[in-house]
JSON list of C-alpha atoms in Angstrom, two decimals:
[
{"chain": "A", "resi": 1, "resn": "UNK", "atom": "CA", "xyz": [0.00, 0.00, 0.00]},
{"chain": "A", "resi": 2, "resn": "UNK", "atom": "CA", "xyz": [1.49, 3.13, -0.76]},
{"chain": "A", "resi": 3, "resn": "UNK", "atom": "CA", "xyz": [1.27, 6.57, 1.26]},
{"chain": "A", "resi": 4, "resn": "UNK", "atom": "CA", "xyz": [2.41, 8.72, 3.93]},
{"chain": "A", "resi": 5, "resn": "UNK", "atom": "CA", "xyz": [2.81, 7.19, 7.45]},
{"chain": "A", "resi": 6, "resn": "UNK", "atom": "CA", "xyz": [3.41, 8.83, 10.69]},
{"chain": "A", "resi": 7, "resn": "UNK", "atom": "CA", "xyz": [4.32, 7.22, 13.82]},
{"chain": "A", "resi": 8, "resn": "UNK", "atom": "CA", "xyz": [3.16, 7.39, 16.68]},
{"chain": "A", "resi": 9, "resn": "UNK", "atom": "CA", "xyz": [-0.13, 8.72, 16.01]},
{"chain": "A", "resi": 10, "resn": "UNK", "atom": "CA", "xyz": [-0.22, 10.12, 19.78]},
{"chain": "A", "resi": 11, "resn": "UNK", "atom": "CA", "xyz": [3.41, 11.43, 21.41]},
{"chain": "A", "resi": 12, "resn": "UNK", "atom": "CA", "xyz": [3.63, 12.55, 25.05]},
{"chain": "A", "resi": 13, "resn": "UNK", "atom": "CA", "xyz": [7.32, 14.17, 26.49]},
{"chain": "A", "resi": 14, "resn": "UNK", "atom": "CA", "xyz": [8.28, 15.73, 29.63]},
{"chain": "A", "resi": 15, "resn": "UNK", "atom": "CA", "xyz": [9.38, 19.52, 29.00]},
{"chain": "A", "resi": 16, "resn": "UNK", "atom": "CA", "xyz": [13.31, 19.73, 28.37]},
{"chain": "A", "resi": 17, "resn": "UNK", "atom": "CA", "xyz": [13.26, 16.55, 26.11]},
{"chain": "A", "resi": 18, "resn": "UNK", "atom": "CA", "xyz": [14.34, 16.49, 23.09]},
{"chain": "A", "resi": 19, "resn": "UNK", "atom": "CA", "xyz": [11.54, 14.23, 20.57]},
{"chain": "A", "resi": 20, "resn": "UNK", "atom": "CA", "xyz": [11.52, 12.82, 16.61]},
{"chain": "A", "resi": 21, "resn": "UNK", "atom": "CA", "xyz": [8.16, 12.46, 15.11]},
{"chain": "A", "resi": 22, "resn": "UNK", "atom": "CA", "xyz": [8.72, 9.62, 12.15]},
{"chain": "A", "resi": 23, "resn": "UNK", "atom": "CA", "xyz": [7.82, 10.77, 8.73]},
{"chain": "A", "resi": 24, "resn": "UNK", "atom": "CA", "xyz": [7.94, 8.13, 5.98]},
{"chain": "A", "resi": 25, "resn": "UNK", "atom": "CA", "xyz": [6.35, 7.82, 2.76]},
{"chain": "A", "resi": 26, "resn": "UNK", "atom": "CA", "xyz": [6.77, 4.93, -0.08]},
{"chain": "A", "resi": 27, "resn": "UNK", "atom": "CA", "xyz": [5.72, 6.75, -3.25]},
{"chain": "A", "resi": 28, "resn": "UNK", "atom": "CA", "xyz": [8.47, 8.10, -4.25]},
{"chain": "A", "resi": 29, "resn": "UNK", "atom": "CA", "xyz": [7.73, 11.53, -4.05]},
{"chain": "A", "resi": 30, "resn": "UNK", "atom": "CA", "xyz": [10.93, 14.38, -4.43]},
{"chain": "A", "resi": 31, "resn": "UNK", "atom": "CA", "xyz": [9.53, 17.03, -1.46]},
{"chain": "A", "resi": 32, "resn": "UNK", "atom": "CA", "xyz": [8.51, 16.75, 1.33]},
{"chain": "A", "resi": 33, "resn": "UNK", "atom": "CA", "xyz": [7.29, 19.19, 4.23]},
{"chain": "A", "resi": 34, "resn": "UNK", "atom": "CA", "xyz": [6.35, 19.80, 8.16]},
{"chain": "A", "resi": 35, "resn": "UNK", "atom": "CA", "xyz": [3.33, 21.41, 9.13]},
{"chain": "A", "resi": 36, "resn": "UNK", "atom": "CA", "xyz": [2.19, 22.45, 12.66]},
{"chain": "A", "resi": 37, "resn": "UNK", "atom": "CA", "xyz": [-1.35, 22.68, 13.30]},
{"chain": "A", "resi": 38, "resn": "UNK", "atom": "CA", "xyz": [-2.72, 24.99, 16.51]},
{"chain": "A", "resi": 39, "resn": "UNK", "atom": "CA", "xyz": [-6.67, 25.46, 16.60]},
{"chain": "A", "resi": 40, "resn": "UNK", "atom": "CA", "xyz": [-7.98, 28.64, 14.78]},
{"chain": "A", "resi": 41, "resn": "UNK", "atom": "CA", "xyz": [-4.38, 29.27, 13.14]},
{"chain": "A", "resi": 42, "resn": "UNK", "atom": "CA", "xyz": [-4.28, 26.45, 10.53]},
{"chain": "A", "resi": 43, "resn": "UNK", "atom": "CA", "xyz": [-0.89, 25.43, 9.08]},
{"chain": "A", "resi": 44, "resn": "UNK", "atom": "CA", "xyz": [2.34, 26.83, 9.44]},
{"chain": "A", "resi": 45, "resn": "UNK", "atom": "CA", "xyz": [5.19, 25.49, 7.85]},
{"chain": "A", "resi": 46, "resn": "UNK", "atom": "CA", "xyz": [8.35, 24.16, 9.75]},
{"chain": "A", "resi": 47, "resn": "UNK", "atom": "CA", "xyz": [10.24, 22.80, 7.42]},
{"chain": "A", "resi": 48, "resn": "UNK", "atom": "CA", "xyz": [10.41, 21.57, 3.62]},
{"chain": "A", "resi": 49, "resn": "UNK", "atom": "CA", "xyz": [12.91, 19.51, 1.73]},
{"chain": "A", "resi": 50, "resn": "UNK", "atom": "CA", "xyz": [13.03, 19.24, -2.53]},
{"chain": "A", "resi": 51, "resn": "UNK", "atom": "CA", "xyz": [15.93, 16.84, -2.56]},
{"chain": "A", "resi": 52, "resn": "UNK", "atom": "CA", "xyz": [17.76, 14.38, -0.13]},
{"chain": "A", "resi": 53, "resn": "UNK", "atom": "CA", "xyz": [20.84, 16.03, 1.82]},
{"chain": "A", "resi": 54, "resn": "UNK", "atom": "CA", "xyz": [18.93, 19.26, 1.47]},
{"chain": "A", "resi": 55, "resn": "UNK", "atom": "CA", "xyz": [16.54, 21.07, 3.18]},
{"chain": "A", "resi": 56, "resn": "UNK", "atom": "CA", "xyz": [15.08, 24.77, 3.90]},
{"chain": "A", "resi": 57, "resn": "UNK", "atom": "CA", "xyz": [13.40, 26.65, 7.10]},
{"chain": "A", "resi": 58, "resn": "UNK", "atom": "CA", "xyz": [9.46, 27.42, 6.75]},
{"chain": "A", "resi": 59, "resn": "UNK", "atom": "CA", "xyz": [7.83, 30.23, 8.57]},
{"chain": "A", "resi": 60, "resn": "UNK", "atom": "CA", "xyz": [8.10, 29.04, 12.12]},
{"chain": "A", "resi": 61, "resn": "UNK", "atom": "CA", "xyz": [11.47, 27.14, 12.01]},
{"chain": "A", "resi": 62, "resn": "UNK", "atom": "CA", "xyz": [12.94, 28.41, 15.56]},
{"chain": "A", "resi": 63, "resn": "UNK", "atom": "CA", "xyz": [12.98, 24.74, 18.03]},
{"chain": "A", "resi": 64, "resn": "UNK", "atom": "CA", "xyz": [13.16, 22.17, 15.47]},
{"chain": "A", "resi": 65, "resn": "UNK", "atom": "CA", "xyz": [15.41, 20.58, 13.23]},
{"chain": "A", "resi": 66, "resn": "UNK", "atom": "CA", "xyz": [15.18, 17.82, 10.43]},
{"chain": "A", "resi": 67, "resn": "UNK", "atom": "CA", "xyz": [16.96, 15.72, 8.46]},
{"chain": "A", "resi": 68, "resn": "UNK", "atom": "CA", "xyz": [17.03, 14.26, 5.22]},
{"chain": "A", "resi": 69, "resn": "UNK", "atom": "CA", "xyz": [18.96, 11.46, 4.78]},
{"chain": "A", "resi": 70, "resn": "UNK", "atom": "CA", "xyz": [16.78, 9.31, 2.16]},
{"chain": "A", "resi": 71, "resn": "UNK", "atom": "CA", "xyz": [14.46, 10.48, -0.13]},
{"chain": "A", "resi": 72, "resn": "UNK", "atom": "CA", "xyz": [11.44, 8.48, 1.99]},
{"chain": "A", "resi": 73, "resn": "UNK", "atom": "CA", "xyz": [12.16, 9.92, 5.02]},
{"chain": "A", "resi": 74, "resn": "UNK", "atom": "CA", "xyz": [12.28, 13.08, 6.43]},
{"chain": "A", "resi": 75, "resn": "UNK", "atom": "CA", "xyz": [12.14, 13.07, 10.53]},
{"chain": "A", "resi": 76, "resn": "UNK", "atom": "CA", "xyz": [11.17, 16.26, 12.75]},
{"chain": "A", "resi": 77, "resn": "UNK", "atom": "CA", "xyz": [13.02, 16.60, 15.83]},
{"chain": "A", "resi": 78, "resn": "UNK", "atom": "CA", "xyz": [11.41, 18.76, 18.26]},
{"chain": "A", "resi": 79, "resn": "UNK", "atom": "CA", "xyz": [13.59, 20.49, 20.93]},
{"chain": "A", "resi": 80, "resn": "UNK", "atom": "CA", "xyz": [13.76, 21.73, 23.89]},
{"chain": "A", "resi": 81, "resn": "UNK", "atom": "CA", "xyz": [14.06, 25.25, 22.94]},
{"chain": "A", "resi": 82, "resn": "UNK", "atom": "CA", "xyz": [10.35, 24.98, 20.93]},
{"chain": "A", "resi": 83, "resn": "UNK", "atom": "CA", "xyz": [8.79, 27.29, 23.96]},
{"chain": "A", "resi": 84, "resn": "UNK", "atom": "CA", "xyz": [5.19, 26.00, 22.89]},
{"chain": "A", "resi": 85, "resn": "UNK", "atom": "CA", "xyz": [5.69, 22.10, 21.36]},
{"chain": "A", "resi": 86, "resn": "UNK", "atom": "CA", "xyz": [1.94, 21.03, 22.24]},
{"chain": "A", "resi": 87, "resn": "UNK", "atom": "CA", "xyz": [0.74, 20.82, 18.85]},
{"chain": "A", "resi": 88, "resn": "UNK", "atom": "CA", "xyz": [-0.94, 18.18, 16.21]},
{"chain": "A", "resi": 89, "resn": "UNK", "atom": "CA", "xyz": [2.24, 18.00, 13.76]},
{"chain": "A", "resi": 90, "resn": "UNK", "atom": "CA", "xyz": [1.42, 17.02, 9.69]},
{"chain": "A", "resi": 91, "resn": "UNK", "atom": "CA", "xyz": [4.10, 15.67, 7.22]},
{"chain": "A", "resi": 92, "resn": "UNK", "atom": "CA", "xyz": [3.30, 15.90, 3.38]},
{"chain": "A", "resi": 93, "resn": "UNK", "atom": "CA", "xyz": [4.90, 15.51, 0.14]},
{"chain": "A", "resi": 94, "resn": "UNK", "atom": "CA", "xyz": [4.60, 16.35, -3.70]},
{"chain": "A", "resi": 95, "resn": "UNK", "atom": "CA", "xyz": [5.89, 14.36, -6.52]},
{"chain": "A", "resi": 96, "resn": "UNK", "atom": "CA", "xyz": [8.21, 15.80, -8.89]},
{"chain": "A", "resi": 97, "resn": "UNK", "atom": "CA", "xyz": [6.80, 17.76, -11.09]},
{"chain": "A", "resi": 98, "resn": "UNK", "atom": "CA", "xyz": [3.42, 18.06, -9.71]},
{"chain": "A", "resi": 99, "resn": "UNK", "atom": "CA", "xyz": [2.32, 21.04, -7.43]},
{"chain": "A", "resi": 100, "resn": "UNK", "atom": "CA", "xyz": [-0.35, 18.82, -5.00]},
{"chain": "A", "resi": 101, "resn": "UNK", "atom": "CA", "xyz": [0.77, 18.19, -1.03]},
{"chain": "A", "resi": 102, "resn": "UNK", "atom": "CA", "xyz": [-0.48, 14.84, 0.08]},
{"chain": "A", "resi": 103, "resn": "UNK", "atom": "CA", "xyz": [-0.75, 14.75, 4.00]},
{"chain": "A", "resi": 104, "resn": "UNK", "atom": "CA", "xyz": [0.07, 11.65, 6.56]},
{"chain": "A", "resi": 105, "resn": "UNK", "atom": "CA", "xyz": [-2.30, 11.45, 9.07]},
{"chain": "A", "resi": 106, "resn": "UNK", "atom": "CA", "xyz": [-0.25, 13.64, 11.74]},
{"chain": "A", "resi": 107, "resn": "UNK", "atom": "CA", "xyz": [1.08, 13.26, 14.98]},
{"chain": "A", "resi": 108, "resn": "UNK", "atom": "CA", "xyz": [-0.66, 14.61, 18.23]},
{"chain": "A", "resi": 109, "resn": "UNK", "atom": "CA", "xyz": [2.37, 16.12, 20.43]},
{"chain": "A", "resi": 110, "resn": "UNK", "atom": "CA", "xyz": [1.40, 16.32, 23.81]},
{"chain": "A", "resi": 111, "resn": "UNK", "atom": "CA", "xyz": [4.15, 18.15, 26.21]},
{"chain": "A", "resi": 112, "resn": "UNK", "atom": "CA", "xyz": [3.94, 19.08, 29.90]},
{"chain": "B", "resi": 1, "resn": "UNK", "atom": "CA", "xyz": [3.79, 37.41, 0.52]},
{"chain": "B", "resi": 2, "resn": "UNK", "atom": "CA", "xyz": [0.94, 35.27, -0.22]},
{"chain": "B", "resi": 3, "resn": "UNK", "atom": "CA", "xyz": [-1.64, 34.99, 2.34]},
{"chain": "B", "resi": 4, "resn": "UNK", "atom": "CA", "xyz": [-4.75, 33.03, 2.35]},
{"chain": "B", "resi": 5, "resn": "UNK", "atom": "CA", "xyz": [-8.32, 34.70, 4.38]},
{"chain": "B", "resi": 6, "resn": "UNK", "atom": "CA", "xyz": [-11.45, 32.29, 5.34]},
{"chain": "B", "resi": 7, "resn": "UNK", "atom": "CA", "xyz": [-13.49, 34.33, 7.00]},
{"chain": "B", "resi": 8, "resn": "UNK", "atom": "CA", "xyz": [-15.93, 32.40, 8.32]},
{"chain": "B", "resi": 9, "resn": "UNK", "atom": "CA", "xyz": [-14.56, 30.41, 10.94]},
{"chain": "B", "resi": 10, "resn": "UNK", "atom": "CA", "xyz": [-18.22, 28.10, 11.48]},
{"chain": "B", "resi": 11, "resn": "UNK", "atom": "CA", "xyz": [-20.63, 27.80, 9.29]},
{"chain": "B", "resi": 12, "resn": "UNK", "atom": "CA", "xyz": [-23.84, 25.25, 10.59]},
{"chain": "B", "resi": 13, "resn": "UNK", "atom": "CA", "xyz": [-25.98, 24.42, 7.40]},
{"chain": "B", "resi": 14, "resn": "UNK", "atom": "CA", "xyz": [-29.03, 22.33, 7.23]},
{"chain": "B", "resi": 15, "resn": "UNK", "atom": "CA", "xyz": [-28.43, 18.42, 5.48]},
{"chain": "B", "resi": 16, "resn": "UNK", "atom": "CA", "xyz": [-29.75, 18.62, 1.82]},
{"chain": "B", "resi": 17, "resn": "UNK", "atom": "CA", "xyz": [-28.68, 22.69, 1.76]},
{"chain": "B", "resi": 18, "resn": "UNK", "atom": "CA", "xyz": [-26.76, 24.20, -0.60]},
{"chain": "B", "resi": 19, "resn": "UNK", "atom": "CA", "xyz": [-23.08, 25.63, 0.86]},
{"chain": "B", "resi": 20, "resn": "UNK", "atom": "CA", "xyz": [-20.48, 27.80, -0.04]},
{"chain": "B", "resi": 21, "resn": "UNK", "atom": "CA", "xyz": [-17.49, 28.48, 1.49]},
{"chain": "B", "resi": 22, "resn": "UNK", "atom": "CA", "xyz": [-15.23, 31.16, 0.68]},
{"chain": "B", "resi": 23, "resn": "UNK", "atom": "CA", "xyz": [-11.64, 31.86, 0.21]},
{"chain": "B", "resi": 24, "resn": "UNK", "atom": "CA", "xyz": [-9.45, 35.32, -0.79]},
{"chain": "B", "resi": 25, "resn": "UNK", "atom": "CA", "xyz": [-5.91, 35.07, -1.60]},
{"chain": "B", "resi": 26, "resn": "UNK", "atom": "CA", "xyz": [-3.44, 37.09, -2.27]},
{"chain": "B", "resi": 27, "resn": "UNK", "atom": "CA", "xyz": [-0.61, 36.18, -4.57]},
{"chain": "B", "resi": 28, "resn": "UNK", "atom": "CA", "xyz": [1.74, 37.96, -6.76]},
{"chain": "B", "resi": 29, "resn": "UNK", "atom": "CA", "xyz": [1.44, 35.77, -9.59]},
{"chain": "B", "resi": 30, "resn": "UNK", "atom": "CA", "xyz": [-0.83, 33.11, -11.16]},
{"chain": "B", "resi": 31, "resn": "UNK", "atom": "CA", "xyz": [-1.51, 31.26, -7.94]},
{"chain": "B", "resi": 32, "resn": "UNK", "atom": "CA", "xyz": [-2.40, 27.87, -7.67]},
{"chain": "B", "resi": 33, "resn": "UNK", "atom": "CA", "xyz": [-5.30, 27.27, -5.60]},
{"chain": "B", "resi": 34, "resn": "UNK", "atom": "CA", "xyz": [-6.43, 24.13, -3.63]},
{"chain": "B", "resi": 35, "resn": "UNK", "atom": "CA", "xyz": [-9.65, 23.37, -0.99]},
{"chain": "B", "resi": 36, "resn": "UNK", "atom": "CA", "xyz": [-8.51, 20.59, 1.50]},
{"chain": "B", "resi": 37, "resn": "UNK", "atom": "CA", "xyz": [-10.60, 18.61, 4.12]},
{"chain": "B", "resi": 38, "resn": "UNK", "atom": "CA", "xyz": [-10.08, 17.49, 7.13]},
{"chain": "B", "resi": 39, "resn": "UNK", "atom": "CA", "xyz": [-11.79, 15.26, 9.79]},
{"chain": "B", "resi": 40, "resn": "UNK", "atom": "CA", "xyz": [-11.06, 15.83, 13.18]},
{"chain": "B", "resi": 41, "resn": "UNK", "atom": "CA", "xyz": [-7.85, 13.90, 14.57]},
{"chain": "B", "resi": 42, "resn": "UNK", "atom": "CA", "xyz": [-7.14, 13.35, 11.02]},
{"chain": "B", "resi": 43, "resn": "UNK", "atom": "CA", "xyz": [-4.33, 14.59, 7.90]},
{"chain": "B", "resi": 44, "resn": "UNK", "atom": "CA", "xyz": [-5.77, 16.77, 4.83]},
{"chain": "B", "resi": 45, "resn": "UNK", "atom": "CA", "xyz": [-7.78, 15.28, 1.89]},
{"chain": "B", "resi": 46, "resn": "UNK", "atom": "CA", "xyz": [-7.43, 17.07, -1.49]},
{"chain": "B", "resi": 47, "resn": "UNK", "atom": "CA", "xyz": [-10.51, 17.74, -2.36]},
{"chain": "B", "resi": 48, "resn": "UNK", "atom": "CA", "xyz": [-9.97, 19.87, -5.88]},
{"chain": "B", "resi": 49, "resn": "UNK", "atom": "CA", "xyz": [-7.13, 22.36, -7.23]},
{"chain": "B", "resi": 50, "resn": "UNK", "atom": "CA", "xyz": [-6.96, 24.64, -9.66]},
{"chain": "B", "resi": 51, "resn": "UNK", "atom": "CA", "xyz": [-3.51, 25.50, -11.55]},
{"chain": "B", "resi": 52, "resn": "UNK", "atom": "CA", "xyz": [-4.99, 27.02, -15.09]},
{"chain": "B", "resi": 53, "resn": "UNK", "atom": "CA", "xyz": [-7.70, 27.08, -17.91]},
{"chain": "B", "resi": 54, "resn": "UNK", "atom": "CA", "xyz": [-11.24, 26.57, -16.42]},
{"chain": "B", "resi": 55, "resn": "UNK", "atom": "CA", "xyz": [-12.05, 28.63, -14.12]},
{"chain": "B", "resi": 56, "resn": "UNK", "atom": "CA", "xyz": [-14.95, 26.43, -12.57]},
{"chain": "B", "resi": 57, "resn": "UNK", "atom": "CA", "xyz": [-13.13, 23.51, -11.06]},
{"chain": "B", "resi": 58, "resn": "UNK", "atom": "CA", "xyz": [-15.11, 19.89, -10.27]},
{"chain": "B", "resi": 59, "resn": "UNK", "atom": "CA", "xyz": [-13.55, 17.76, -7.00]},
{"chain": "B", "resi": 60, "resn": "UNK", "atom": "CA", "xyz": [-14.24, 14.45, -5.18]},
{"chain": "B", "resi": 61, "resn": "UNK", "atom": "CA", "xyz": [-17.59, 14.34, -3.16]},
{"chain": "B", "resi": 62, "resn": "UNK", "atom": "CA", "xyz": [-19.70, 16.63, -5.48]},
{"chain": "B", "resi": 63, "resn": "UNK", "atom": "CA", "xyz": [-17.51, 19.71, -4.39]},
{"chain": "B", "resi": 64, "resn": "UNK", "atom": "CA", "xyz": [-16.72, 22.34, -7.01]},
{"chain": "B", "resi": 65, "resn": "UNK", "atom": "CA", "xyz": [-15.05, 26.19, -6.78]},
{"chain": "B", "resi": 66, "resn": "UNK", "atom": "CA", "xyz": [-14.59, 29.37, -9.41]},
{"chain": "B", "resi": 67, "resn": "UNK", "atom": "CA", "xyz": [-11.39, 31.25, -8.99]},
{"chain": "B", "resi": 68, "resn": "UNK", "atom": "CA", "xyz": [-12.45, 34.56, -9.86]},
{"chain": "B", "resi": 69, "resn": "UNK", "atom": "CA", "xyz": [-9.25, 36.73, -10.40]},
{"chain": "B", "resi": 70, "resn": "UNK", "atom": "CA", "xyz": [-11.26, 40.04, -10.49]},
{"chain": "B", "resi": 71, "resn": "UNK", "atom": "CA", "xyz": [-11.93, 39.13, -6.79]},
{"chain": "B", "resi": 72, "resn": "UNK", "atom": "CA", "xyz": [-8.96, 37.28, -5.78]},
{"chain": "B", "resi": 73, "resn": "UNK", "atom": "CA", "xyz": [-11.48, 34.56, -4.53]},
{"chain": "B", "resi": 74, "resn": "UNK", "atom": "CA", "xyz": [-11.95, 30.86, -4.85]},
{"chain": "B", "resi": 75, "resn": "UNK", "atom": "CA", "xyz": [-14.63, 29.94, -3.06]},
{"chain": "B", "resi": 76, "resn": "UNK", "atom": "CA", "xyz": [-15.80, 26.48, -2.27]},
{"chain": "B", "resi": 77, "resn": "UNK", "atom": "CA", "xyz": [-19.42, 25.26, -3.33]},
{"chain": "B", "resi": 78, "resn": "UNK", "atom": "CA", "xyz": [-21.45, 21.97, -2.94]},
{"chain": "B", "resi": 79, "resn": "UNK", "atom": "CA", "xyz": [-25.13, 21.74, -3.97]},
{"chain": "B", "resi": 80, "resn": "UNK", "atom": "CA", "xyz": [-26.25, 19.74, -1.37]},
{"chain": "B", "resi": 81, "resn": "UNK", "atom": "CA", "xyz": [-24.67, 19.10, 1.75]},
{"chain": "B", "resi": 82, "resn": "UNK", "atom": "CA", "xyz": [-24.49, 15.42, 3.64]},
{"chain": "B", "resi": 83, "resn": "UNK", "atom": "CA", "xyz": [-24.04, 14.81, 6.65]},
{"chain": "B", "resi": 84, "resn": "UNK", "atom": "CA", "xyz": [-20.90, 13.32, 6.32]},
{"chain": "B", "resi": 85, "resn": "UNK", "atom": "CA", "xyz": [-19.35, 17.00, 5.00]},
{"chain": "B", "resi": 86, "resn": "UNK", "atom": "CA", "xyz": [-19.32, 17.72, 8.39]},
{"chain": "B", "resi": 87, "resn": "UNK", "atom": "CA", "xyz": [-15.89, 18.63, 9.24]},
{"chain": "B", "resi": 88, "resn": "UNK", "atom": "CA", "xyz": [-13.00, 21.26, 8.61]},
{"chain": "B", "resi": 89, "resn": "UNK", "atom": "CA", "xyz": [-12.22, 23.08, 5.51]},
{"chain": "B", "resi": 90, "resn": "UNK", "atom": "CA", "xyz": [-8.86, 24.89, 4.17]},
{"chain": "B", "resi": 91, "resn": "UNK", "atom": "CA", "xyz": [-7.88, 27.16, 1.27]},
{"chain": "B", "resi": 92, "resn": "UNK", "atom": "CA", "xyz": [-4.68, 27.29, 0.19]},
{"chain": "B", "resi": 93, "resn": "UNK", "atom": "CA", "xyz": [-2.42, 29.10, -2.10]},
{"chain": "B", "resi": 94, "resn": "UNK", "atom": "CA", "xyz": [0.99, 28.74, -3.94]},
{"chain": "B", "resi": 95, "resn": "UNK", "atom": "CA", "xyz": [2.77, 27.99, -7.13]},
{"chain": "B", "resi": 96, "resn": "UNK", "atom": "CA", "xyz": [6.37, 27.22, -8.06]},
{"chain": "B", "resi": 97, "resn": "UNK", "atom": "CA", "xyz": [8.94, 29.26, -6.90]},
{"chain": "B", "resi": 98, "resn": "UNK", "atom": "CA", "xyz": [12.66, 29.11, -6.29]},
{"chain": "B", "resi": 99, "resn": "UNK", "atom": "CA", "xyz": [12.04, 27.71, -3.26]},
{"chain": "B", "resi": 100, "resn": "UNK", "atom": "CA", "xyz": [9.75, 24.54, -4.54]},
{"chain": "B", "resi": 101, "resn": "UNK", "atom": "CA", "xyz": [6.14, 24.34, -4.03]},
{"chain": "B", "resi": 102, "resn": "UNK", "atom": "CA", "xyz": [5.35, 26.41, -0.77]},
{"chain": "B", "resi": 103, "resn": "UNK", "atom": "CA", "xyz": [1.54, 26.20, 0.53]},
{"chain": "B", "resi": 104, "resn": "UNK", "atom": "CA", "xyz": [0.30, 29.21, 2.44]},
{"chain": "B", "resi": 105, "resn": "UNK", "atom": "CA", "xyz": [-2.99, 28.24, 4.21]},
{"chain": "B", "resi": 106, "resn": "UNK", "atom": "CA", "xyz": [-6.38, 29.55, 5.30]},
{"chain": "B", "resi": 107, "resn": "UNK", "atom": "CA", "xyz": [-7.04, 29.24, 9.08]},
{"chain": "B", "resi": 108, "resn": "UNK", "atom": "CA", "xyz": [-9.80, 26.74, 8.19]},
{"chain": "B", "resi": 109, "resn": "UNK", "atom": "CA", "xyz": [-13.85, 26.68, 8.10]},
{"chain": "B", "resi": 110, "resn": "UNK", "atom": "CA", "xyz": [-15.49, 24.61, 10.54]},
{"chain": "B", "resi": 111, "resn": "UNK", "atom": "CA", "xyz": [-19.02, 22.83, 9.11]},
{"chain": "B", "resi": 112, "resn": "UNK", "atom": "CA", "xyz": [-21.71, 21.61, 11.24]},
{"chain": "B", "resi": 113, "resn": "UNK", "atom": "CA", "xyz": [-24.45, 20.29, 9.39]},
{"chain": "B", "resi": 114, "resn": "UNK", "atom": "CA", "xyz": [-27.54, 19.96, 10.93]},
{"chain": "B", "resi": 115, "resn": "UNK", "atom": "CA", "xyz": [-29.94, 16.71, 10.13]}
]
């Protein structure tokens, strides 16, 4: 079956932990992207990624990192400097050549 | 910068109604326009884009939306609504830049429908 796949589908961390929500998808698609979802502010973007080895900050970048180390994977860690991590977290990605996000089905990021 | 305004953040229609939900952008090209869906707890559905030519675009589950340039809009439209339509609803905007295909999105519609 192919798609996007997040794991876990619910995440809970003490504050001043370090955590790496899983991002994997099997369709061979070129980019792919982090969203952050709060209520009432839709999606920002964290991070986004055209090409393995490569990667560039989105809007609200400050307090995470990623890597992108194969083109099916592209892992968000959230750190201990994101002042506000409690979020529901979405990974997408585009083929090459097309313009359409497809979305996993997110991770719910529960810190306290 | 592009930007993306829903204004209506609830909007409780009646099952069978007709609905519309709308969507301005702004964009300083040709934007490319999409309507997602999403259920609650759940990732984003496409539910139709629009890149060029028609203006009047058809999606999955009898959706369909105009981009109207003169107005900057694209808003969403469905006939008759189940209840099953019943969830959120997001706008977004982009198009191909040097920086790959960056979304900018709505802050979402919320439907209730009403049996």
């Amino acid at each position: 079956d192919g798609g996007i796949t997040q794991s876990p589908k619910y995440l809970f961390r003490k504050e001043g932990q370090n955590v790496t929500l899983s991002c994997e998808q099997n369709l061979n698609h070129d980019a792919m992207y982090w969203y952050r979802q709060d209520p009432g502010q839709g999606l920002r973007l964290i991070y986004y990624s055209q090409i393995v080895n490569d990667f560039q900050k989105g809007d609200i970048a400050e307090g995470y990192s990623v890597s992108r180390e194969k083109k099916e994977s592209f892992p968000l860690t959230v750190t201990s400097a994101q002042k506000n991590p409690t979020a529901f977290y979405l990974c997408a990605s585009t083929p090459g050549g097309e313009n359409v996000q497809y979305f996993g089905p997110g991770t719910r990021l529960t810190v306290t | 910068a592009q930007s993306v305004t829903q204004p209506d953040i609830h909007i409780t229609v009646s099952e069978g109604a007709s609905l519309e939900l709308r969507c301005n952008y702004s964009y300083g090209a040709t934007p490319y326009l999409f309507w997602y869906v999403q259920s609650p707890g759940q990732g984003l559905q496409l539910l139709l884009k629009y890149f060029s030519g028609d203006t009047l675009v058809q999606g999955i589950k009898g959706f369909e939306a105009e981009f109207k340039r003169s107005q900057s809009s694209f808003n969403l439209r469905k006939p008759s609504v189940h209840w099953s339509d019943a969830a959120e609803y997001f706008c977004a905007v982009g198009g191909l830049t040097g920086g790959g295909n960056k979304l900018t999105f709505g802050t979402g519609t919320q439907l209730k429908v009403e049996l």
